[in-house]
Every structure is written in C-alpha cells, then in structure tokens.
CSV table of C-alpha atoms in Angstrom, one decimal:
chain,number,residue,atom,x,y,z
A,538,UNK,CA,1.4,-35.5,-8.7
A,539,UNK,CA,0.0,-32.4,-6.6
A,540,UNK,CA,3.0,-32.9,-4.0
A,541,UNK,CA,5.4,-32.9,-6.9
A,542,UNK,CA,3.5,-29.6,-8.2
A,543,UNK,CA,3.1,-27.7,-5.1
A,544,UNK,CA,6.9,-28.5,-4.2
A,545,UNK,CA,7.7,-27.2,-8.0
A,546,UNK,CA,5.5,-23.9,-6.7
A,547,UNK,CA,7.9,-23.6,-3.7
A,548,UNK,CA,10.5,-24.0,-5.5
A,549,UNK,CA,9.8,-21.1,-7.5
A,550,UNK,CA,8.9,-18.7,-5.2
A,551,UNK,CA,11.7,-19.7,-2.8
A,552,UNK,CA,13.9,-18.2,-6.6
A,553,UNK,CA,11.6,-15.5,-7.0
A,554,UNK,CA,11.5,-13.9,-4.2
A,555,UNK,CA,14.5,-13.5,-2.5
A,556,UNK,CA,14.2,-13.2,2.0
A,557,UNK,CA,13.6,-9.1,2.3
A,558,UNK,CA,14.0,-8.7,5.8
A,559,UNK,CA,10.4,-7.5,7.9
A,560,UNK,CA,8.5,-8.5,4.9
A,561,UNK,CA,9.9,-11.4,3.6
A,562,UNK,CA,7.4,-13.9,4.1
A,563,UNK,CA,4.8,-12.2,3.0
A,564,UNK,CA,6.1,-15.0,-0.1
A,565,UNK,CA,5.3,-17.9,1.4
A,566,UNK,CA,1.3,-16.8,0.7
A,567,UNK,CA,1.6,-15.9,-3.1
A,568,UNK,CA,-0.1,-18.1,-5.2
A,569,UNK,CA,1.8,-17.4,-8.7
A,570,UNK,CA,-0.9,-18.9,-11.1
A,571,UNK,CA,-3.8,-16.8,-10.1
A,572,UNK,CA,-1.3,-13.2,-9.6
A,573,UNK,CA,-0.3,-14.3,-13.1
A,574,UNK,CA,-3.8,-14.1,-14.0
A,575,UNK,CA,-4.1,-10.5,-13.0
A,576,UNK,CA,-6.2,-10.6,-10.3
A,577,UNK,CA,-5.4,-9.4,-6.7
A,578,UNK,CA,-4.9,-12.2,-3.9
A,579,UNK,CA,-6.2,-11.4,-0.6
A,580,UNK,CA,-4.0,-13.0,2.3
A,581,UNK,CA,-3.6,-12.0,6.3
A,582,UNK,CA,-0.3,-11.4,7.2
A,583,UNK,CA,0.6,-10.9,11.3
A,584,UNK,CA,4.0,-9.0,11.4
A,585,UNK,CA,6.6,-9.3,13.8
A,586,UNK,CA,4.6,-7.6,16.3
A,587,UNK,CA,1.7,-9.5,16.3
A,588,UNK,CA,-0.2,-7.4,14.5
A,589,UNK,CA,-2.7,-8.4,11.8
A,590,UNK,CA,-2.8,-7.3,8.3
A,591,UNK,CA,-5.8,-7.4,5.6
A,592,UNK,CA,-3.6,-8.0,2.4
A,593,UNK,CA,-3.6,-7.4,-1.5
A,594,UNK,CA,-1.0,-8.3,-3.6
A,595,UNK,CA,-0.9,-7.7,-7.1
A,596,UNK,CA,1.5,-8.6,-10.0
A,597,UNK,CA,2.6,-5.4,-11.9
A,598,UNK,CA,4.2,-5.1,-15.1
A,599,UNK,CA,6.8,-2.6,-14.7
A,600,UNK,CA,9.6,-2.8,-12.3
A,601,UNK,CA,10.0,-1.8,-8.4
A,602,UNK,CA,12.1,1.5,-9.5
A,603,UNK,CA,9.2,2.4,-11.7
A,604,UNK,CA,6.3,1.3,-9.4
A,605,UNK,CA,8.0,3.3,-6.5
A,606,UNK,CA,8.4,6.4,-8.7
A,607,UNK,CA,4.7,6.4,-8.7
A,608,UNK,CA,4.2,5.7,-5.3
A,609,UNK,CA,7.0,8.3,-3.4
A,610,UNK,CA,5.0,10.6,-5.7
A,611,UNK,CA,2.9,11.3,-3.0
A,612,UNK,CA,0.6,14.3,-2.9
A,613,UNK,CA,0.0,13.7,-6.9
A,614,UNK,CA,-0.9,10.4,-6.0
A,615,UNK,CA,-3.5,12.1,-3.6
A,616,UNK,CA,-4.9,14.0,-6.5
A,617,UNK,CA,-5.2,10.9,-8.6
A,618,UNK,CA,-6.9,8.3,-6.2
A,619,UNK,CA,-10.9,8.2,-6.1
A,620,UNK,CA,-11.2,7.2,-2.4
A,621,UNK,CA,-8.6,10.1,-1.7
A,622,UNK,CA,-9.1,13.5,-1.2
A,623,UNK,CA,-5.8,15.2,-1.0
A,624,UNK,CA,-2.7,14.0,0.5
A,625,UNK,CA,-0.2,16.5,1.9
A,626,UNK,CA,3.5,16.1,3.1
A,627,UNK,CA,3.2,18.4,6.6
A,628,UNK,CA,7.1,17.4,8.0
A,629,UNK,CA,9.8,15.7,6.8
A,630,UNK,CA,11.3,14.9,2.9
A,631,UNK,CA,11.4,12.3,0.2
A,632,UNK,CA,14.8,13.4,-0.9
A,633,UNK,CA,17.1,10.7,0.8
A,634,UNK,CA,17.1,6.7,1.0
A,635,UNK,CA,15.5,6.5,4.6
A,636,UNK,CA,13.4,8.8,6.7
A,637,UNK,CA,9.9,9.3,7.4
A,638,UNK,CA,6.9,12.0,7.0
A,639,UNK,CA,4.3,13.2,8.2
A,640,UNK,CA,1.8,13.0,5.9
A,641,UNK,CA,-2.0,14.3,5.9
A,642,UNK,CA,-5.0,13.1,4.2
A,643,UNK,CA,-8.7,12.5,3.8
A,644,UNK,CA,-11.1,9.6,2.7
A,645,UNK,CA,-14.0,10.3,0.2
A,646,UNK,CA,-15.1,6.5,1.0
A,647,UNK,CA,-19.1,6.9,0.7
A,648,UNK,CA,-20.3,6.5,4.5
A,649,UNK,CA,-16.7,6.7,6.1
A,650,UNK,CA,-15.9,10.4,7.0
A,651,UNK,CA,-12.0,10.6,8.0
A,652,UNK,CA,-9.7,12.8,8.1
A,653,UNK,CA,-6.1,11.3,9.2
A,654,UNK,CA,-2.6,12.0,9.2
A,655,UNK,CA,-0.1,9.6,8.9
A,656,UNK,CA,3.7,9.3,10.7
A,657,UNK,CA,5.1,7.3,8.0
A,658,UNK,CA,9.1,5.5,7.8
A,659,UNK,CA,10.0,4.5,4.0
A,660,UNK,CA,13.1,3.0,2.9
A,661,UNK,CA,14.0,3.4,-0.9
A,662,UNK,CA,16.6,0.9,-1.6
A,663,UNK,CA,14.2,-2.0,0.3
A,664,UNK,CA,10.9,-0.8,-1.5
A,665,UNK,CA,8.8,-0.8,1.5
A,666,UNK,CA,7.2,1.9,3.6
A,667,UNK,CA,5.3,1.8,6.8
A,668,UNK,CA,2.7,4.2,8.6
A,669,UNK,CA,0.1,4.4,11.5
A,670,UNK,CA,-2.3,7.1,12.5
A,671,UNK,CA,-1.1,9.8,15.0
A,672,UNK,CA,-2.1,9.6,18.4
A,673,UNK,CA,-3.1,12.8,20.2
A,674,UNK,CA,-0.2,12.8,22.0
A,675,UNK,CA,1.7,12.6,19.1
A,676,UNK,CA,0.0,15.4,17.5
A,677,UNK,CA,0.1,17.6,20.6
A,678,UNK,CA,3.8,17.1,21.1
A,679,UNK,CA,4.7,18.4,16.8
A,680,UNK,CA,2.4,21.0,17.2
A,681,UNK,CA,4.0,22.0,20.8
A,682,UNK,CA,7.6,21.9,18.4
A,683,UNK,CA,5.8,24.5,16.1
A,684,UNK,CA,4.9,21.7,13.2
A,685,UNK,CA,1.0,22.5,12.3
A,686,UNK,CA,-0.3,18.7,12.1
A,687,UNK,CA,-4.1,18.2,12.4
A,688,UNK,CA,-5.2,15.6,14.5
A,689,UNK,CA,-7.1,12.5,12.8
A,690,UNK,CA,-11.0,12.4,13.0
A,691,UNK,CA,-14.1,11.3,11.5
A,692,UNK,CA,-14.8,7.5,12.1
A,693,UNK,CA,-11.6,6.2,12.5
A,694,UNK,CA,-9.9,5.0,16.0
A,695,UNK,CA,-6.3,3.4,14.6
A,696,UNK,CA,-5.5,2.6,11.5
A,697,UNK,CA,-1.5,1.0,10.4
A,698,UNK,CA,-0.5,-0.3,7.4
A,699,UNK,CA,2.6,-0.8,4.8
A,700,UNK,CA,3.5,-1.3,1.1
A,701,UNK,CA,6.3,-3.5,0.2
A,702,UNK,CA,7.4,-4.1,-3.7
A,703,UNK,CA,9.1,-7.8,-4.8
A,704,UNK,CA,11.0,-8.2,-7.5
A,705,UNK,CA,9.2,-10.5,-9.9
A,706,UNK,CA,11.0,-12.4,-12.9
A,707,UNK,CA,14.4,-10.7,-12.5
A,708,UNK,CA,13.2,-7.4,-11.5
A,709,UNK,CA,10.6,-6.9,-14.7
A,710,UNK,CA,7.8,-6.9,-13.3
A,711,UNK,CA,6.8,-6.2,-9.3
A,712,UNK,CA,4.9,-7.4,-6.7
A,713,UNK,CA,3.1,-5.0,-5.0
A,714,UNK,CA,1.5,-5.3,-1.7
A,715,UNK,CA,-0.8,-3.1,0.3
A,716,UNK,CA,-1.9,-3.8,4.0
A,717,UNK,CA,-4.5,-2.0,6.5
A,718,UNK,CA,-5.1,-2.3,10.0
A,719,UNK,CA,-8.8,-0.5,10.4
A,720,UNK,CA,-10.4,0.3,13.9
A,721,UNK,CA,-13.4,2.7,13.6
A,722,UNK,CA,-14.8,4.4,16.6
A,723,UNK,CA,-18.5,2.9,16.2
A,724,UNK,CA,-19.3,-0.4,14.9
A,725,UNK,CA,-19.0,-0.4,10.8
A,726,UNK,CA,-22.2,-2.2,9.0
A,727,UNK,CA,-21.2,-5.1,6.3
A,728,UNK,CA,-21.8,-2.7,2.8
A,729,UNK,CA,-19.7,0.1,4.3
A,730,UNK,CA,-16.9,-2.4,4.7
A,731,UNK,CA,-17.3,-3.6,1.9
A,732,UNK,CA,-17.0,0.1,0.4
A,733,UNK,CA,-14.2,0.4,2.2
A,734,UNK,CA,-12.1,-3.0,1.1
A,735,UNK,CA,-13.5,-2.0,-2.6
A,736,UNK,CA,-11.5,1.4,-2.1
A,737,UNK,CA,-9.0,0.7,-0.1
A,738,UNK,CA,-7.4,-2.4,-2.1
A,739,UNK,CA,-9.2,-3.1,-5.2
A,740,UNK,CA,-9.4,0.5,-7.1
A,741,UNK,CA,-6.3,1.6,-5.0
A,742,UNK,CA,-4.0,-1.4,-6.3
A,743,UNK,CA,-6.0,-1.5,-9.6
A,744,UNK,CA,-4.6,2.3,-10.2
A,745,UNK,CA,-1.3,1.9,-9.1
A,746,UNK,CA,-0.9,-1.2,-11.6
A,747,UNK,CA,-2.1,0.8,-14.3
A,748,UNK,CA,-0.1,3.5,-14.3
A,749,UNK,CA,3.2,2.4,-13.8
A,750,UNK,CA,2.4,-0.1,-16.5
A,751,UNK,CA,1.3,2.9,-18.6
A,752,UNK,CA,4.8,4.9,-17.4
A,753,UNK,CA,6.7,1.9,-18.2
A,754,UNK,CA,4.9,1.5,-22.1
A,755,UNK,CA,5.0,5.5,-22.2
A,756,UNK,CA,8.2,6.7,-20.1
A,757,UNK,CA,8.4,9.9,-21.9
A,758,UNK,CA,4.9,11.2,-20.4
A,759,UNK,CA,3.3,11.6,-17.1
A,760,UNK,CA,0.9,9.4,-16.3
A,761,UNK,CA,-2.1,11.1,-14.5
A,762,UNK,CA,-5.4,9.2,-15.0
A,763,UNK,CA,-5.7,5.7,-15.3
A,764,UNK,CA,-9.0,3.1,-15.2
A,765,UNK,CA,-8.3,1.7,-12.0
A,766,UNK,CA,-10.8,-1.9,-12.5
A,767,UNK,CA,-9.6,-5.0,-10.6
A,768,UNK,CA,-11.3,-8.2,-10.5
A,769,UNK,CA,-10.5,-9.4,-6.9
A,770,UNK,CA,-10.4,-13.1,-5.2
C-alpha cells in the first residue's frame, strides 16, 4: 500500500509540475500533503553548480502572474518586509522579459548588521530570478563606469540565492520558492541563526503569500500590509 501511494504522489507531481529548465527539480522534493496544509517545507537543493541552497517552498493561492506582480514590485516590497530596511534599484530596469539589476538593500535582522547590494538576473515569462552579493571588484568596476553602487558590509561575506514560482493545479495557485546561500564574516551563534532563518524564510514567505492572496481576493486595491505568520516544518 505505501509503494502504491508514494508512486500515486509521483505521479502527481510528475502532472503538476511540469520540467522548468535550472529549477525543475526542485519538484522532486515537494511533499504535496503537508504544502497543502499551509505550512512551508524546508528542503536543500544543490544547483547545477554545486552550490547548496537552504530552501522554503510554500503553496500560494493566487497564480504566478499575480505572485510575481508582487514580487518585481521591488523597492515597495522593501518598504513592506520586517527584516528589510529599504530596497533600491541602483542600475538596470524591470520593464522587459529578461535582464538584470542591481539592486541595494539592508537587513534589520536583530544581531545581523548588513548592508548588501545585489547583481540580480530575472526572467519574467520562466518566473524565476537569481542574485548574489557583489564582490569588490565588481563594485569597483560600476562605480569606475560612473554607476554609484555601495559596496556590501556588515556581517556578511557571500550571500546567493533565487525565487522560482510553479504552477500549481493548472496555474491557480503557485508554488513559491525562496533559497539563500549565507556566509558571514565571523562565526554566527545558534539564536542569531535562528533569527535569521525566522526572517529570512518564515515571515518573508509568510508575507509574500499573504498578499498576493489578498490582491488576488481584492484585485481592485493595493495590497500594502499583511500579517506575515507561518508555522514552519
């Protein structure tokens, strides 16, 4: 019975989500009953690279066009996350199907300083988008092309990540995962990591479920504040 159920769950996901290039199997971890459930599932996922990824994915109900509407909304989203001081677009534009930004923030986390900024590569039509912190080198050669970017600081040596959205049950409702890569310059002690995961996945995901499933109930008005509480796994 269990091998006829877990080749059932296979089955299902093999129909739900559908191969998406880079991220694609970032399916073959999803456990369907407890994202149905509401709760985020926490998974690593090593890229193509070789890179690891702490994971969150979370079911939304809303669909990828209006989970991304929230997300490319991107220094109102910076006004609107607690762990988030500002985020600001210093280079580049939203305004096409591919591209990439530069794009400056800081962390309020309580006992993690940092101040970043981010060269980030989106893709609009595949729902996925892509970042790591700047190296100085970087930094030096925009600023040496007259393009003010500050350089990352604070307690934070690299940090990578990516968002990718999955059409769930025909496109109505989303899958949306978040990954980080983390390296601080000092060793971090356990209760600021766990600070940090709290932030950085739970109340991040938590707000971006609520309110694209408060645009999608409310389309008409612009969704600003939202609760942001997430049981995690």
């Amino acid at each position: 019975m269990k091998m006829i159920f877990a080749s059932l769950c296979i089955a299902m996901t093999m129909s739900l989500f559908p191969f998406k290039g880079e991220f694609g199997n970032l399916c073959d971890s999803i456990d369907i009953m407890l994202l149905n459930s509401g709760r985020i599932q926490y998974l690593d996922y090593k890229d193509d690279h070789g890179i690891s990824y702490r994971t969150g994915a979370v079911l939304i109900d809303a669909s990828p066009e209006t989970v991304w509407g929230i997300l490319e909304d991107i220094e109102n989203l910076g006004s609107v996350l607690t762990h988030i001081e500002y985020y600001r677009i210093r280079h580049g534009s939203t305004d096409q199907e591919k591209g990439d930004i530069l794009l400056e923030g800081r962390f309020v986390i309580p006992d993690f300083p940092a101040q970043f900024t981010l060269a980030m590569e989106f893709d609009r039509t595949g729902k996925w988008r892509k970042w790591h912190v700047m190296s100085a080198e970087e930094t030096a050669s925009f600023n040496k092309k007259g393009i003010g970017v500050l350089p990352s600081g604070g307690l934070i040596k690299d940090m990578a990540g990516f968002e990718y959205l999955e059409p769930f049950e025909d496109g109505k409702k989303t899958v949306y995962y978040y990954a980080m890569n983390i390296t601080s310059t000092i060793p971090i002690p356990e209760f600021i990591k766990n600070n940090i995961h709290d932030a950085v996945y739970a109340r991040h995901m938590g707000m971006i479920r609520d309110m694209a499933e408060s645009f999608a109930e409310n389309p008409e008005e612009k969704v600003i504040e939202c609760s942001g509480d997430s049981d995690g796994t």
